[in-house]
C-alpha angles and dihedrals in degrees: 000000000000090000095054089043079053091048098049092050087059089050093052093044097048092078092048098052092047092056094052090055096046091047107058121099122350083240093060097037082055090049094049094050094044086226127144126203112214136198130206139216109178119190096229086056094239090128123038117188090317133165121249137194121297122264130209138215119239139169082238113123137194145167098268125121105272125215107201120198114209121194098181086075112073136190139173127338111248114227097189156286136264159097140279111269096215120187088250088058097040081058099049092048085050101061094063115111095255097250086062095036085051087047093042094050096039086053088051105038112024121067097218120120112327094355119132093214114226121211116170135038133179115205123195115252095231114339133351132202088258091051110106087244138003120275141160116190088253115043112165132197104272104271094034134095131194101214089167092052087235103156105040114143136169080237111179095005087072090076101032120037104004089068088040093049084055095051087054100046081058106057081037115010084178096069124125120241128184123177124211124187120222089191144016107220111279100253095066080053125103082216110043095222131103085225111086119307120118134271118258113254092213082059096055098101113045080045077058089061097036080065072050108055080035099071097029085048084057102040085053090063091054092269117119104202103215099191142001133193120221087237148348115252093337089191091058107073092152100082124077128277094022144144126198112220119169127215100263092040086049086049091054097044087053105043094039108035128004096038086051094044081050095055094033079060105048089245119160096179115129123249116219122193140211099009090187151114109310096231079087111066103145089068096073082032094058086041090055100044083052104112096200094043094039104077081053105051119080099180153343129250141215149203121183100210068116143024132005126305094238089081086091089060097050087059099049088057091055097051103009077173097076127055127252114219121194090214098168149033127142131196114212152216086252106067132037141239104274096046079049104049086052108044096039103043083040090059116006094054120013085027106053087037084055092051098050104266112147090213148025133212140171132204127274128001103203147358149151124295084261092052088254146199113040134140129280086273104006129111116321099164104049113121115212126211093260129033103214100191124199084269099059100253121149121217119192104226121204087264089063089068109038096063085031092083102047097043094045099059102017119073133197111267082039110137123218110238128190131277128157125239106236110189124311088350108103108184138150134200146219144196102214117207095256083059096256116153108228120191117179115189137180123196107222098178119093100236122063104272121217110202144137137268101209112189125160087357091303125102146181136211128235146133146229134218115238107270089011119127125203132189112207121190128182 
């Protein structure tokens, strides 16, 4: 009779075990399932980052072209994904009635439901070329200087993007946030313009403390600054504001005055160099082979308006030790959805996370119907992700998207893995911190492409428009 008691126990507890096993996290109930989610970007827009219906995993094989995913093999740690928060774009966010800008911001920064889950942001250090006018922190009457750095102020972005900063800490206070300056104020300049010229070596170093006051002045509203840049595009001096700062003059400021500032502060934040087009490689490569400016530099950072995006590779190969970063990309009034989803998604996303950058950010976030504001002579024809008109409506540009499906499903602490490029189908994959697989793929053919996803021996089948781009997670 015990024995049978005993017998009918187990039967009773086998259930329950089983439940506890099958209800522990969403990864491991998808693992266990061998299904994979899957989002869409169509090129006739017909599908926008929606969600399809589910694969699953078999021992079935066939001929098609196969896609496999390897997570043995690990890369670089991705730190986020993003868009500069210009002040034009802090404005036009502003604007909103408070109920649409907390849905709006919810929708961009948090990861919870439909959000597309924004992690990292770069902010311009003064004006940018997309500010309704041109400002430093210390701008002085023409003839006069501020050594001291007495009257430095966060002037206009006191209204603008520090309020905006503070509404998105608190949806992630884990962001990431870097600041680049497109100008020092006039009076350091051999020109005194904010249009081009250099900045003054006997000025080197007081422009070394007003980095200084600037991310003391932040951290004091609540905003930790994680990493700057010495200067926005220094081989552009022909935007507004702009500076130009060549390599060996980027190398000095660094090694002898701001990397010393940093440490005499007690500033942990990162310096990253060059920030600039990626048929240059040799700046950030002359910067790094410095031996006073190394030991400060954590990293190097890239734009593509020029050369190939495996510049980043090649100098990651030179110095493995230092990080690469993808800070700026802009889509513009000039192309179209379609020429954008592709090129973009091609080479800002699957294309700097295959060469090694740990995040990736396009331009502009927001502005006006008539892709205000920007500077007297800066960009009129720069698109951001979203099209915030006089009415309030909110229109969700292609940039949206094409960072869309990397933020949304790809964390920061995620880890690249391996996979390999078969044909037109550029991808790339990650191994999240939750221990989701993401693999994000563009079709880069002009016909629709069947092929596999293999991963741990099993595979599935799909296929893919011409042009169109999918993120799949499991």
């Amino acid at each position: 009779m015990k024995n049978i008691n005993k017998k009918l126990q187990i039967l009773v507890l086998l259930p329950l075990i089983a439940m506890q096993f099958n209800c522990g996290s969403s990864t491991n109930a998808s693992k266990n399932t061998g299904k994979v989610a899957s989002w869409i970007t169509t090129t006739d827009e017909t599908s926008k980052l929606k969600q399809q219906p589910e694969l699953v995993f078999t021992s079935e094989t066939n001929s098609n072209q196969t896609i496999e995913v390897n997570p043995s093999e690990k890369f670089q740690t991705i730190e986020g994904f993003g868009f500069s928060l210009t002040g034009g774009s802090a404005q036009a966010i502003k604007k909103l009635d408070k109920p649409k800008r907390e849905a709006l911001l919810q929708e961009l920064f948090s990861r919870k439901n439909d959000a597309i889950g924004l992690s990292y942001l770069r902010i311009s250090i003064g004006a940018s070329d997309l500010n309704e006018k041109v400002f430093s922190y210390d701008d002085m009457p023409e003839g006069q200087t501020d050594l001291k750095l007495e009257h430095f102020n966060l002037g206009p972005d006191l209204d603008d993007v520090i309020p905006v900063l503070k509404e998105i800490l608190a949806i992630n206070p884990k962001i990431k946030i870097m600041g680049s300056p497109w100008s020092p104020p006039v009076w350091m300049k051999d020109n005194g313009s904010s249009k081009g010229g250099s900045l003054q070596p006997k000025y080197y170093q007081v422009y070394a403390e007003y980095f200084v006051k600037y991310i003391q002045a932040m951290k004091s509203h609540g905003i930790v600054i994680d990493a700057i840049t010495p200067q926005n595009e220094p081989l552009h001096p022909g935007n507004n504001p702009s500076l130009l700062m060549l390599a060996e003059q980027q190398a000095d400021f660094i090694g002898n005055h701001l990397g010393p500032a940093f440490a005499k502060a007690g500033i942990k934040t990162k310096i990253i160099v060059y920030d600039h087009n990626c048929n240059k490689p040799e700046y950030p490569l002359t910067i790094l082979k410095d031996p006073k400016a190394n030991p400060f530099v954590t990293g190097s950072a890239f734009h593509l308006y020029e050369g190939d995006i495996s510049a980043l590779t090649t100098v990651h190969n030179a110095f493995p030790n230092k990080d690469l970063y993808f800070t700026e990309q802009y889509t513009g009034t000039g192309t179209n959805f379609e020429t954008d989803l592709k090129w973009s998604v091609k080479n800002v996303v699957i294309g700097s996370m295959r060469n090694w950058s740990k995040n990736a950010l396009s331009w502009g976030l927001a502005n006006d119907e008539f892709y205000k504001p920007f500077t007297p002579g800066g960009c009129s024809t720069c698109k951001g992700a979203l099209m915030i008109d006089q009415n309030q409506n909110i229109k969700r540009e292609v940039g949206y998207y094409i960072i869309g499906h990397a933020s949304k499903f790809v964390p920061e602490g995620s880890v690249r893995i391996g996979s390999n490029i078969v044909g037109n189908l550029h991808n790339v994959s990650f191994k999240t911190p939750l221990g989701q697989i993401v693999l994000i793929v563009e079709n880069d053919g002009t016909s629709t492409e069947t092929f596999n996803i293999k991963y741990n021996q099993k595979q599935t089948s799909t296929s893919l428009n011409a042009g169109a781009v999918a993120t799949y997670v499991w």
